Structures are given as structure tokens and as C-alpha cells.
Tab-separated table of C-alpha atoms and ligand atoms in Angstrom:
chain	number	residue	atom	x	y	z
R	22	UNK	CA	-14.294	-21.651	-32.097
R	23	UNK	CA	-17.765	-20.082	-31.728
R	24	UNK	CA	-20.440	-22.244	-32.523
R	25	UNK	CA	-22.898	-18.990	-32.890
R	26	UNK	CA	-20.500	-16.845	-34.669
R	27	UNK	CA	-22.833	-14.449	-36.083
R	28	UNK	CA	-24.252	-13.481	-32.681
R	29	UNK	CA	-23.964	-10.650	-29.862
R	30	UNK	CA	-25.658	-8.691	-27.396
R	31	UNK	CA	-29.816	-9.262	-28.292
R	32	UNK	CA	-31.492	-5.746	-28.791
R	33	UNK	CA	-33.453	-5.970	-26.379
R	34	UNK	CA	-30.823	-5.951	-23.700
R	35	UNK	CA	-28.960	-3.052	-25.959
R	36	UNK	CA	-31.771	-0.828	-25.842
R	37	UNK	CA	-32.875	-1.248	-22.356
R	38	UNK	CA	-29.415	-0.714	-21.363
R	39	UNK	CA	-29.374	2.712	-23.320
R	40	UNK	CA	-33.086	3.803	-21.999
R	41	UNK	CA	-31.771	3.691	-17.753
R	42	UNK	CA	-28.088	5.129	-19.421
R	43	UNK	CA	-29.677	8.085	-20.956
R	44	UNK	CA	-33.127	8.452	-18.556
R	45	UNK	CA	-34.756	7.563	-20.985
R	46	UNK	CA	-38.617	6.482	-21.522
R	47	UNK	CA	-38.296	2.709	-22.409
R	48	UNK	CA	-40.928	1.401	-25.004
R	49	UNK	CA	-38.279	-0.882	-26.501
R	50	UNK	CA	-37.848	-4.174	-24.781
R	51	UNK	CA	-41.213	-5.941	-24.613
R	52	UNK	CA	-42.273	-6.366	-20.825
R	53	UNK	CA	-45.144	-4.594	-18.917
R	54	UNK	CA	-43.869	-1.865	-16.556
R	55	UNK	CA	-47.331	-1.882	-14.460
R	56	UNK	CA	-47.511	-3.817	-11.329
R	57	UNK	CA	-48.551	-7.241	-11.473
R	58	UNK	CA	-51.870	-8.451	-10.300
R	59	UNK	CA	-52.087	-8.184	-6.700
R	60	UNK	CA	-53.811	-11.529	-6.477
R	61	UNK	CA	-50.902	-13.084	-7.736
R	62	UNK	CA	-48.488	-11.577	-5.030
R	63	UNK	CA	-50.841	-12.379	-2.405
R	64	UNK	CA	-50.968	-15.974	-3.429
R	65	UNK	CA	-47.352	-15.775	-3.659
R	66	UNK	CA	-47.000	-14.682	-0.198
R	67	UNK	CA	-49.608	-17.350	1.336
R	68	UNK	CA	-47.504	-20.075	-0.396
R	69	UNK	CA	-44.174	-19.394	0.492
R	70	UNK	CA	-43.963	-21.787	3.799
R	71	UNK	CA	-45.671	-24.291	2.158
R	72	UNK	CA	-43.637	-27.418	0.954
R	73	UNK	CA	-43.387	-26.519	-2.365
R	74	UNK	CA	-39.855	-26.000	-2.569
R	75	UNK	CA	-38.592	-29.196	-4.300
R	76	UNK	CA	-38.629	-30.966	-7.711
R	77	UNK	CA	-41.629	-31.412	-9.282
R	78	UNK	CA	-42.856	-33.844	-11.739
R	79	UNK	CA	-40.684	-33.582	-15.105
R	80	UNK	CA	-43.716	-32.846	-17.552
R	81	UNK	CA	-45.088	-30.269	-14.541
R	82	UNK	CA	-47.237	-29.675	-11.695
R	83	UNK	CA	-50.749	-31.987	-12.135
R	84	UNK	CA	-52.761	-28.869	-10.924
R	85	UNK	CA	-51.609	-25.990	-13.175
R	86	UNK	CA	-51.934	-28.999	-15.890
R	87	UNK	CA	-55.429	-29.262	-15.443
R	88	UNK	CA	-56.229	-25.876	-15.239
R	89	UNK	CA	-54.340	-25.059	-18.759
R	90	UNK	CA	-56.345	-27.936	-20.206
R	91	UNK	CA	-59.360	-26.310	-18.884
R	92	UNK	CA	-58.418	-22.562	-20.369
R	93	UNK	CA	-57.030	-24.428	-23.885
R	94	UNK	CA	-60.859	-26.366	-23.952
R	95	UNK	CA	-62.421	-22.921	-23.041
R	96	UNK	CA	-60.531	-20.820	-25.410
R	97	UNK	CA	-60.033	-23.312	-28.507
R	98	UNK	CA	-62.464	-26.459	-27.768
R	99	UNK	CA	-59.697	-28.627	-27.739
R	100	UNK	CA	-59.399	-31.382	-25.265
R	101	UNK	CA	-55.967	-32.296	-24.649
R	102	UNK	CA	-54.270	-35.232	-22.520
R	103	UNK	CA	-52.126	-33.648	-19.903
R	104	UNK	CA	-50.431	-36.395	-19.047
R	105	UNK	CA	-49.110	-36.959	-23.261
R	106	UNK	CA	-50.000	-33.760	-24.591
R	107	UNK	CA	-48.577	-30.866	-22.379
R	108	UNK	CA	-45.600	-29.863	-21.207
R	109	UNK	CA	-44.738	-27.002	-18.677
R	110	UNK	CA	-41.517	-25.056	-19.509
R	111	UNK	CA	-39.248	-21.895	-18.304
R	112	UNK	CA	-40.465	-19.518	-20.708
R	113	UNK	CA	-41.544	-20.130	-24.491
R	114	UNK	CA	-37.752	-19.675	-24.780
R	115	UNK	CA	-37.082	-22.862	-23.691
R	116	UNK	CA	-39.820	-24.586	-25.171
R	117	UNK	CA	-38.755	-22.984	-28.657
R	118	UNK	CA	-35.315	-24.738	-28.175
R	119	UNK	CA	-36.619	-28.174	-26.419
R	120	UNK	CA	-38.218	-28.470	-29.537
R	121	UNK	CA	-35.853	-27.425	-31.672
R	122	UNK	CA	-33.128	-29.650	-30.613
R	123	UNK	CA	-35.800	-32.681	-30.465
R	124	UNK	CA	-36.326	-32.802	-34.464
R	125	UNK	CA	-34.135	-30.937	-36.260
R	126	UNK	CA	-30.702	-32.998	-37.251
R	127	UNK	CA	-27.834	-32.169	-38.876
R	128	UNK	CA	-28.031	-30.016	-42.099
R	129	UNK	CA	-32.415	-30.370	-42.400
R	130	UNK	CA	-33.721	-26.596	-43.042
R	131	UNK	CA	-35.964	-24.764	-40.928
R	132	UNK	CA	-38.361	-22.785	-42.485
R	133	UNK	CA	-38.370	-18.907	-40.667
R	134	UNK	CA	-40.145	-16.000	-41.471
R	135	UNK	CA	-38.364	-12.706	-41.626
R	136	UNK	CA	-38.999	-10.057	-39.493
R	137	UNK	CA	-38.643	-12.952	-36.683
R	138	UNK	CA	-38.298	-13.355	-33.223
R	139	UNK	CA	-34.400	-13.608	-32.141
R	140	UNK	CA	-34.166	-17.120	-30.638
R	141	UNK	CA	-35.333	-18.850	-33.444
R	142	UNK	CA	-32.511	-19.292	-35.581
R	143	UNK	CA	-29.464	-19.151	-32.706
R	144	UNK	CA	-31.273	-22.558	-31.340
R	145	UNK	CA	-31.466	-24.452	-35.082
R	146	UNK	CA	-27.774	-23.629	-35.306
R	147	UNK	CA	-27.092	-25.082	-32.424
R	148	UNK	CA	-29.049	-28.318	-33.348
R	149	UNK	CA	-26.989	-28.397	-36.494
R	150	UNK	CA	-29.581	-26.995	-38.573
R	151	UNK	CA	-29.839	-24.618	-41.125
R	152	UNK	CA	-32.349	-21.756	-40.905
R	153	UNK	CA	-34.010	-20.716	-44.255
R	154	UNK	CA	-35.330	-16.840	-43.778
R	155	UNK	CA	-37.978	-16.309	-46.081
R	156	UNK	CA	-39.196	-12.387	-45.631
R	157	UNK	CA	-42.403	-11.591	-45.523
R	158	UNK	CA	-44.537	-8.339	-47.640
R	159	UNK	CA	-44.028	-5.000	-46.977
R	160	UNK	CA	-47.333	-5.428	-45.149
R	161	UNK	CA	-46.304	-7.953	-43.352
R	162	UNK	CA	-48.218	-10.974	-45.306
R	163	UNK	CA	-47.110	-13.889	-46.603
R	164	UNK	CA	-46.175	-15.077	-50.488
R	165	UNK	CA	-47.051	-18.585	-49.877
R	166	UNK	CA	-45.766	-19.205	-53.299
R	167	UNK	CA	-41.941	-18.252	-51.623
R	168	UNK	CA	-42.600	-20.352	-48.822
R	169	UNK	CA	-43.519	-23.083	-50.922
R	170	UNK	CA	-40.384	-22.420	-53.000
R	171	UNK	CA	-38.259	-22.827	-49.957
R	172	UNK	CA	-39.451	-26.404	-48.959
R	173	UNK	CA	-37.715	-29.096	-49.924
R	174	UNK	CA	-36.601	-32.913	-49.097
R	175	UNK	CA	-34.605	-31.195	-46.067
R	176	UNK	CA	-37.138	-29.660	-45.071
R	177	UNK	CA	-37.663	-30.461	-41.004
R	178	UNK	CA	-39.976	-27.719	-39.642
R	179	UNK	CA	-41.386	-24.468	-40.682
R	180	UNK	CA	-42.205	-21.452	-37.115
R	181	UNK	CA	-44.796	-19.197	-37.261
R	182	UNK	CA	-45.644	-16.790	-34.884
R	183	UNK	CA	-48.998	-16.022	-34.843
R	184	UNK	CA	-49.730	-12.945	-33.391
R	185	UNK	CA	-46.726	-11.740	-34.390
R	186	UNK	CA	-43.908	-9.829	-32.651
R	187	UNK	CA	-42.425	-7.654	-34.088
R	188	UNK	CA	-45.013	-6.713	-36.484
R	189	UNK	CA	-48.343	-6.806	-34.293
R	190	UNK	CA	-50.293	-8.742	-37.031
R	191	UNK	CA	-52.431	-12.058	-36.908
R	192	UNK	CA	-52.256	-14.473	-39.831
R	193	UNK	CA	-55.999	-14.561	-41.968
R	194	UNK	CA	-58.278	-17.599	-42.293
R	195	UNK	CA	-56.481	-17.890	-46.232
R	196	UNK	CA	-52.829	-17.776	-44.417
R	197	UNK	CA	-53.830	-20.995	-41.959
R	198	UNK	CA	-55.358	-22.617	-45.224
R	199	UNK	CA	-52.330	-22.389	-47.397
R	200	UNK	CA	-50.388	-23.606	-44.540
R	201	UNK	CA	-52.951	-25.825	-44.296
R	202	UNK	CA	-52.149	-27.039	-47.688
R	203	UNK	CA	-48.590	-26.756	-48.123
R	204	UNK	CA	-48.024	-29.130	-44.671
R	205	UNK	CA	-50.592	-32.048	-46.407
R	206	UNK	CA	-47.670	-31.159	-49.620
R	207	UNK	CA	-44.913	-32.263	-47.278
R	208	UNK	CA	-46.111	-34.116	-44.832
R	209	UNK	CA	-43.243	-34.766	-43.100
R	210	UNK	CA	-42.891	-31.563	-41.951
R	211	UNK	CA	-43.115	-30.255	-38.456
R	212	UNK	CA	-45.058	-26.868	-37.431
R	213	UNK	CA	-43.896	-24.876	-34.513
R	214	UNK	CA	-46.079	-22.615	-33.925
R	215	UNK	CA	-45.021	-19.638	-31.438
R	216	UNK	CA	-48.756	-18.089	-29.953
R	217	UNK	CA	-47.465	-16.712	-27.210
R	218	UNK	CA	-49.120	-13.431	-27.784
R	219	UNK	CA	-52.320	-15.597	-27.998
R	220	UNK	CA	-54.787	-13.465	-25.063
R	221	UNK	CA	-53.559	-10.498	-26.366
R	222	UNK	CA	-55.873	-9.716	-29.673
R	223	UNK	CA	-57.998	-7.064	-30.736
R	224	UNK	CA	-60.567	-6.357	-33.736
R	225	UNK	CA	-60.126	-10.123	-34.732
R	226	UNK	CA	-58.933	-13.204	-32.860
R	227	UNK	CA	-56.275	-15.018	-34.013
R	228	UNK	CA	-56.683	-18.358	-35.316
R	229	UNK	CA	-54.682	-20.738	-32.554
R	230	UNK	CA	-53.108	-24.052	-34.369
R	231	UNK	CA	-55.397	-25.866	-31.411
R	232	UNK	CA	-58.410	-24.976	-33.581
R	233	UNK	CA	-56.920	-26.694	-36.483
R	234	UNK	CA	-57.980	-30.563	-37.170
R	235	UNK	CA	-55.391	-30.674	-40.342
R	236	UNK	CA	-52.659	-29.717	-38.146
R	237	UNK	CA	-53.027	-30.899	-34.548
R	238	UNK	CA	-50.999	-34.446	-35.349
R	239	UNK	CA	-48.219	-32.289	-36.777
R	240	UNK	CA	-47.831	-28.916	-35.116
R	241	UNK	CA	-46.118	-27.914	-31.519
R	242	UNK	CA	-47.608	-24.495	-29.720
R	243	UNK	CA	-46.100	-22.285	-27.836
R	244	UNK	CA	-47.502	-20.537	-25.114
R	245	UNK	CA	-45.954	-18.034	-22.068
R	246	UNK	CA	-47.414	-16.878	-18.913
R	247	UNK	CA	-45.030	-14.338	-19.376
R	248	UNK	CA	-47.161	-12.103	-21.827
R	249	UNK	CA	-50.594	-13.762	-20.236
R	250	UNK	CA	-50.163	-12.871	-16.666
R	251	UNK	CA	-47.301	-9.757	-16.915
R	252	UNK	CA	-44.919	-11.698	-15.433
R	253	UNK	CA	-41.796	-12.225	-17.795
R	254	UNK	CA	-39.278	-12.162	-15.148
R	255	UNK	CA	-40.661	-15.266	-14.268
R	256	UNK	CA	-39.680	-17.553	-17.506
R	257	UNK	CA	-42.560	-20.277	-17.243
R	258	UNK	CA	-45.018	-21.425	-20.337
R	259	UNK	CA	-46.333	-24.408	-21.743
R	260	UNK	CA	-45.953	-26.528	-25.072
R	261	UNK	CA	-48.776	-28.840	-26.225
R	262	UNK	CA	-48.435	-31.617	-29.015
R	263	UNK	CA	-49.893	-34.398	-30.143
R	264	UNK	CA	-48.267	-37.406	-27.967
R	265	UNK	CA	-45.816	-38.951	-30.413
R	266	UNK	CA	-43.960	-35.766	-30.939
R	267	UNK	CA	-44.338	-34.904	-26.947
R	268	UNK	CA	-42.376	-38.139	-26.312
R	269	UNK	CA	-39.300	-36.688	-28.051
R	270	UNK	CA	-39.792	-32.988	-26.769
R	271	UNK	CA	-40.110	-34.456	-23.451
R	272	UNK	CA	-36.789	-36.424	-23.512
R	273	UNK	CA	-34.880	-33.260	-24.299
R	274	UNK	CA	-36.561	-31.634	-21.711
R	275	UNK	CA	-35.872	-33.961	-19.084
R	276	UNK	CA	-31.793	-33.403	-19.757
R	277	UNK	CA	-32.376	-29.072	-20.138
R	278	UNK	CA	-34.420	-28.324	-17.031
R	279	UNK	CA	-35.741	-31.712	-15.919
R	280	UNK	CA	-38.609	-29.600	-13.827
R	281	UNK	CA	-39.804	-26.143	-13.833
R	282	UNK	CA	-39.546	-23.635	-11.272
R	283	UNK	CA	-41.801	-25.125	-8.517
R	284	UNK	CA	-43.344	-22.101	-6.762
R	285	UNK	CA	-44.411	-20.525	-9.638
R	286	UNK	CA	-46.202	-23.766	-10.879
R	287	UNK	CA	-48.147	-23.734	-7.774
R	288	UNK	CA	-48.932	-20.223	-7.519
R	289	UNK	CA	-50.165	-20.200	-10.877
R	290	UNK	CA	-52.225	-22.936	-10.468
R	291	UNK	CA	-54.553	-21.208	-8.198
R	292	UNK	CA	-54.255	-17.817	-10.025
R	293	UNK	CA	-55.962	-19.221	-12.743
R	294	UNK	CA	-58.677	-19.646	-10.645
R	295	UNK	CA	-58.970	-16.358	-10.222
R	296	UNK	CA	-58.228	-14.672	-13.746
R	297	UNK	CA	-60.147	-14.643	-16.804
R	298	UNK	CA	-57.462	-14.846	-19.832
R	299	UNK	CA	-60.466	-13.696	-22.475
R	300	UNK	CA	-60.772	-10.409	-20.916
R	301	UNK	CA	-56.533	-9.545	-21.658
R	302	UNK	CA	-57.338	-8.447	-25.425
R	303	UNK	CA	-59.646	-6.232	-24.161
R	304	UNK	CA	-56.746	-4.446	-21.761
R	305	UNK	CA	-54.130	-4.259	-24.040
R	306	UNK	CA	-56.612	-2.652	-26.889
R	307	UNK	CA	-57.296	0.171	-24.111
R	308	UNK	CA	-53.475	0.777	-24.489
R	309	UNK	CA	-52.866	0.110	-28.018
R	310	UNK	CA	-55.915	2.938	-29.151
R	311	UNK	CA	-54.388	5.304	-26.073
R	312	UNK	CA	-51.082	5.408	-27.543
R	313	UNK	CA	-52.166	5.624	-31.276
R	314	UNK	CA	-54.480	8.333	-30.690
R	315	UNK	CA	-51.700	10.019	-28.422
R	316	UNK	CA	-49.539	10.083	-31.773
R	317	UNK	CA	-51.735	11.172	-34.199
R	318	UNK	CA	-50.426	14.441	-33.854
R	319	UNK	CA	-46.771	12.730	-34.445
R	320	UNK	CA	-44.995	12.325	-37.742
R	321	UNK	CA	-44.567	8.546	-36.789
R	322	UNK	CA	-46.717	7.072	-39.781
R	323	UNK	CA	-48.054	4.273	-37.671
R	324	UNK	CA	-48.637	0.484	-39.192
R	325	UNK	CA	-51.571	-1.596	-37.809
R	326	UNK	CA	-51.540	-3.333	-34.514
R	327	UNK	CA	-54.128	-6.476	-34.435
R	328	UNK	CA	-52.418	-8.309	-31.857
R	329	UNK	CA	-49.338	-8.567	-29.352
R	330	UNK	CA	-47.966	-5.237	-27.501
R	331	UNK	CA	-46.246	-4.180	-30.648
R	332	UNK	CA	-46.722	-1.021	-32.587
R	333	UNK	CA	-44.192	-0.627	-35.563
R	334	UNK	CA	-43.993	2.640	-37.095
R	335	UNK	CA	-42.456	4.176	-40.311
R	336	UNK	CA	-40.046	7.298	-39.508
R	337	UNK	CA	-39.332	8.315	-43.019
R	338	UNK	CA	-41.317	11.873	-43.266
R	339	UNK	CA	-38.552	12.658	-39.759
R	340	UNK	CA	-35.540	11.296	-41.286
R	341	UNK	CA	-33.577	9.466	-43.929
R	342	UNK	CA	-30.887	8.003	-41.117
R	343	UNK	CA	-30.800	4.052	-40.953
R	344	UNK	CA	-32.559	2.251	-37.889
R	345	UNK	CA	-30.324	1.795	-36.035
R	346	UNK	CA	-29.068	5.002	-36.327
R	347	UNK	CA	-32.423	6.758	-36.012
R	348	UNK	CA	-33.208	4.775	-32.509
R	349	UNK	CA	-29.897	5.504	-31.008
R	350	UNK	CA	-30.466	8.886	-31.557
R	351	UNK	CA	-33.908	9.321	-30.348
R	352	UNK	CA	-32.607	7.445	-27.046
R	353	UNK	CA	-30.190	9.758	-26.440
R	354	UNK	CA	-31.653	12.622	-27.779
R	355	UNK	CA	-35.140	12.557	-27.164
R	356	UNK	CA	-35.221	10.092	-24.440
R	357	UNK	CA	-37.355	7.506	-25.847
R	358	UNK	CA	-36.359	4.264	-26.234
R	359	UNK	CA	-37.692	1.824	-28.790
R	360	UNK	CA	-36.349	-1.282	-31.260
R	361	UNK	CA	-35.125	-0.903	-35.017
R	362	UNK	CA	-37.379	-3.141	-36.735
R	363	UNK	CA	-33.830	-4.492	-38.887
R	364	UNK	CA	-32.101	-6.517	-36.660
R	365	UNK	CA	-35.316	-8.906	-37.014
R	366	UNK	CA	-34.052	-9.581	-40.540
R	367	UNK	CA	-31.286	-11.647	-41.266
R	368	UNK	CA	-29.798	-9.533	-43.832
R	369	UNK	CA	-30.756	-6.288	-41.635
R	370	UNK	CA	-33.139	-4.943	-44.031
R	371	UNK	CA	-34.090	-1.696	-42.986
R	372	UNK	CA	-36.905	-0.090	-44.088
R	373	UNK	CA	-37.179	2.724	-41.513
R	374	UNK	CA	-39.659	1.084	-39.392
R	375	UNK	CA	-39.437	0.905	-35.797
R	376	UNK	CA	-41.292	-0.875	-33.128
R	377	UNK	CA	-42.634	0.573	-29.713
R	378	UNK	CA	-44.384	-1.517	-27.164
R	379	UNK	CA	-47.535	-0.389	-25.543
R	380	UNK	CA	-47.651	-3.001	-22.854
R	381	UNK	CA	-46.505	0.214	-20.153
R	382	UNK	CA	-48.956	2.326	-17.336
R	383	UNK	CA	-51.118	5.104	-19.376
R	384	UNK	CA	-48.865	7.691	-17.555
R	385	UNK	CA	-45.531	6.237	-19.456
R	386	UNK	CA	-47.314	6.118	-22.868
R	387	UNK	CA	-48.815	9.869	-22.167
R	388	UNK	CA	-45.193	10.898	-21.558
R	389	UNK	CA	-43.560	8.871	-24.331
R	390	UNK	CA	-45.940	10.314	-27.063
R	391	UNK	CA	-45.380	13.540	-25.413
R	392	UNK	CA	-41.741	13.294	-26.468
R	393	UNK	CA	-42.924	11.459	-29.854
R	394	UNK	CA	-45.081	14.633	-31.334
R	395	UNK	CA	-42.094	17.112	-30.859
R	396	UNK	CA	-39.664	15.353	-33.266
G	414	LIG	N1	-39.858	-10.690	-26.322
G	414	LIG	C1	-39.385	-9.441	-25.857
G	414	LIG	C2	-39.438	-8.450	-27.007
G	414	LIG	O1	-39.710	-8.783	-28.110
G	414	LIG	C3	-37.984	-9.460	-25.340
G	414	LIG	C4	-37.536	-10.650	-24.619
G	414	LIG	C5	-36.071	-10.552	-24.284
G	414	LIG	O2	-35.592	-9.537	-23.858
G	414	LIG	N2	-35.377	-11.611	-24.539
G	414	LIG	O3	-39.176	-7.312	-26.790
């Protein structure tokens, strides 16, 4: 019997698939299609006869360790005890599950916000759990009174993600405050709180958990070099919590991966030596205001982007067809692919948005919104 019933093939692979099928442009999946930094291959290549081939310490590799501290002190003024407090992991993916699996128990309720990321709610079945979707505004903003209205003695752990994918928005000052205030309402609950998109913000910054005195005790974050360094072939992030939660992640961990992938725990180590995480925002606006002012002249009504490599945008003045129908079609037809905003929502509400990521060479996003402003 499946223990995941409910799920298939992830979109992401779906899509991509049907982009190289039908030639077409891909702005679905999210991963950068520009080359990455050549100071990172270099170091790559200066490393590779070193002895730094075999296991590494479970929690991770002291070096990179102290250099995240460093970037989490310069970035949120938090100092935080690598040895207790930090945790190196294959991807956010993993970390997402580790922690998961580490506190939520048979039949407790995990608190997720719909549209959400896909491997949140797979990985609290698995632990036995039972996801609650709550979905969010039309806008994409929170009724904390739902949320509240959701919580109850089962209650094990709400996940934010914060900026958010799929929407591209960052949560206000107010939305960390009533969090703020519905946590100190139930405090036995856990926060996981998913920042992986955390360089990449524009107009305003987001506001990182690590800034957060009310919930440092009770909140894990999740962070990927992935979307930091354009590398998400190579699965490797970080979780920090406070120390008595870190002893449980960490036992879970120990049993999943034991140790992460040592060469790229050493290489990265001395690339952040050489990178400056602040200026990534910057980057990524350069692409997000290319591609919106390439499709002005489009009949894509486009939503606001404050953060991630997301742009979701309303077809409705091009068509009446469902999402999934609609993105299939401009695949095959127009050869652009991109992601039905839907399948982030549990019960597949579709509201004729779709999603397009920017994070692609200026050439690609020229050529895509090209394509875009004929339909
Ligand atoms: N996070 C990426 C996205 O949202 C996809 C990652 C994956 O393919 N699993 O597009």
C-alpha cells in the first residue's frame, strides 16, 4: 500500500520535461540557467586532489560553519553557536524533512499555508502527521484570524516561507507580529521557517526569524546555497535552532545522511570568502524589472514580485482554459514553459495564475517575453 497515495510526478520535473520535449523556452522549474561563478569552479578545480574525499563531521565541516555564523551575524546580528546551533544539510529539502520527522508524531497537525512549496506536506505524512492547508488572500496575505482558527491542542508546528515561492512576496512587520503573538498563544508550538530565498529581496528586505527575540527559542530556519550561490544541482544548505531543538534535528540527521557531501563543504567554505551574499538582491532585481518591463506590452496581468525568482501572473484577459490546461498549451504551442500556480493548492484551486521564474541569462528572458507579447 502507498504510504503517499495522493502523490506523482512533482511539476517541476513535468514541465521541464515538456520545455526540452517541445524546444521550448523553460521559465518553469526554478533554477538559474547562467553559468555559475567562475570562482567557484576554480576553487573546485584547485581542491579536487586534496584529501577531502571522506566523511566529515555529522553536524558539518568546522570551516564553512564559521563562515555561515559570520554571514548570519553580518546579515541578521545574530550570534549563533555552531557547534549547538547549526546544522549543514543536502539541500533545504532535507532539512525540511530532518525536521519534520524530529517533532511531529503521530496524528499532531501541521500548520501549512496554501499556495505552498511541494515537500512540505509529502514529509508530515510520512512522519504520521496531518497537514492542515490554510490558503492564503487573493493577494497573497495572511487572515491571521484563519490561522488562529486552525490551531489547536494538536497543534505541533506551523511553516512559513518567507520570501515566498510561488508567490514572490515577503511577509510585513504586522505578519511577523501576529505570528509573533499567536506562537506566545500556543507555546508549544514549533516554527519552521523556510528562508531560503533569503539574499534574494528587492524594494524591502524580508524580515529573517534570526532577527526575532520572541521566536529564536522556538523556530527552525531554513536556508540553501542552492538559490544563494546558483548552484541547485548541488543539494547543500543549512538549518539553525536554538540547541534543545538541534539535539533532536540532529539525531534524525545522523540516521538520513549522517554527513554532507564533503567537497562541496570545503569548496564553499572558501567561496564565501570571496562572495558578498548582500549584493544577490540587487542581481536578481536587474532581472525581475528586465522581464516585467519586457512584458508590459503582454496581456500577462503581472502580480508583484518583492522577493525570490518568482513572477506569478494572471492569464485571464488571454483565456478562460484552466492552468493546467493553459500551460500545457503555451509549452507546446508557444514554446514557453512555465508552472500553473494550482498544483500549489491542495484542493487545486485555480485561479488562472501562473508563475515564471526570472532567475535565467537576459538573452532567455528577451526571447521568452518575445514569445509572451504575441499571445
Ligand atoms: N524549488 C524549485 C521551484 O520551485 C524546484 C525544485 C525542484 O525541482 N524540486 O521551481
Amino acid at each position: 500500500m502507498s504510504k503517499l497515495p495522493l502523490v506523482g510526478t512533482t511539476i517541476f520535473t513535468v514541465m521541464s520535461k515538456l520545455a526540452n520535449e517541445n524546444g521550448a523556452i523553460n521559465l518553469s522549474q526554478g533554477f538559474p540557467n547562467f553559468p555559475v561563478d567562475e570562482k567557484l569552479t576554480s576553487i573546485l578545480k584547485a581542491i579536487s586532489g586534496e584529501a577531502i574525499h571522506q566523511y566529515l563531521p555529522m553536524a558539518g565541516y568546522e570551516p564553512l560553519m564559521e563562515k555561515i555564523a559570520n554571514t548570519i551575524f553580518t546579515s541578521y546580528h545574530r550570534n549563533i553557536n555552531i557547534a549547538s546551533e547549526l546544522l549543514i544539510t543536502a539541500g533545504a529539502t532535507q532539512g525540511i524533512f530532518t525536521t519534520i520527522q524530529a517533532f511531529v508524531s503521530f496524528e499532531q497537525e501541521v500548520i501549512i499555508l496554501d499556495p505552498s512549496y511541494d515537500c512540505y506536506a509529502p514529509a508530515v505524512v510520512l512522519a504520521g502527521g496531518k497537514p492542515i492547508h490554510i490558503s492564503l488572500n487573493d493577494d497573497f496575505s495572511i487572515d491571521w484570524g484563519k490561522i488562529e482558527n486552525a490551531f489547536s491542542s494538536k497543534t505541533a508546528m506551523i511553516i512559513i516561507n518567507n520570501p515566498h515561492n510561488p508567490s514572490g512576496t515577503v511577509l510585513s512587520l504586522k505578519d511577523i507580529e501576529q505570528l509573533e503573538f499567536l506562537l506566545e498563544k500556543f507555546p508549544k508550538v514549533l516554527l519552521l521557517s523556510d528562508e531560503v530565498y533569503e539574499y534574494i529581496t528587492f524594494e524591502e528586505k524580508h524580515i529573517s526569524a534570526n532577527t526575532r527575540n520572541k521566536l529564536k527559542d522556538k523556530t527552525i530556519i531554513v536556508s540553501s546555497f542552492g538559490k544563494t550561490f546558483h548552484i541547485t544541482g548541488w543539494k547543500i544548505g543549512y538549518l539553525v535552532a536554538p540547541s534543545h531543538l538541534m539535539i533532536e534535528i540532529k539525531k534524525v540527521h545522523q540516521f538520513l545522511v549522517f554527513c554532507v557531501n564533503s567537497v562541496a563543504q570545503v569548496a564553499l567554505s572558501k567561496y564565501m570568502d570571496l562572495v558578498d551574499v548582500q549584493k544577490l538582491g540587487e542581481f536578481y532585481q536587474d532581472k525581475r524589472d528586465l522581464f516585467r518591463n519586457l512584458m508590459k506590452s503582454s496581456k500577462f496581468d503581472l502580480l508583484k514580485s518583492e522577493g525570490s525568482y518568482f513572477q506569478v501572473a494572471s492569464y485571464d484577459s488571454i483565456s478562460k482554459e484552466s492552468d493546467l490546461d493553459f500551460t500545457k498549451r503555451l509549452v507546446i504551442e508557444h514554446k514557453v514553459a512555465t508552472i500553473p500556480m494550482s498544483v500549489f493548492n491542495v484542493d487545486n484551486k485555480d485561479k488562472h495564475l501562473i508563475r515564471f521564474c526570472y532567475a535565467k541569462d537576459d538573452e532567455t528572458l528577451i526571447k521568452a517575453a518575445e514569445k509572451l507579447c504575441k499571445i
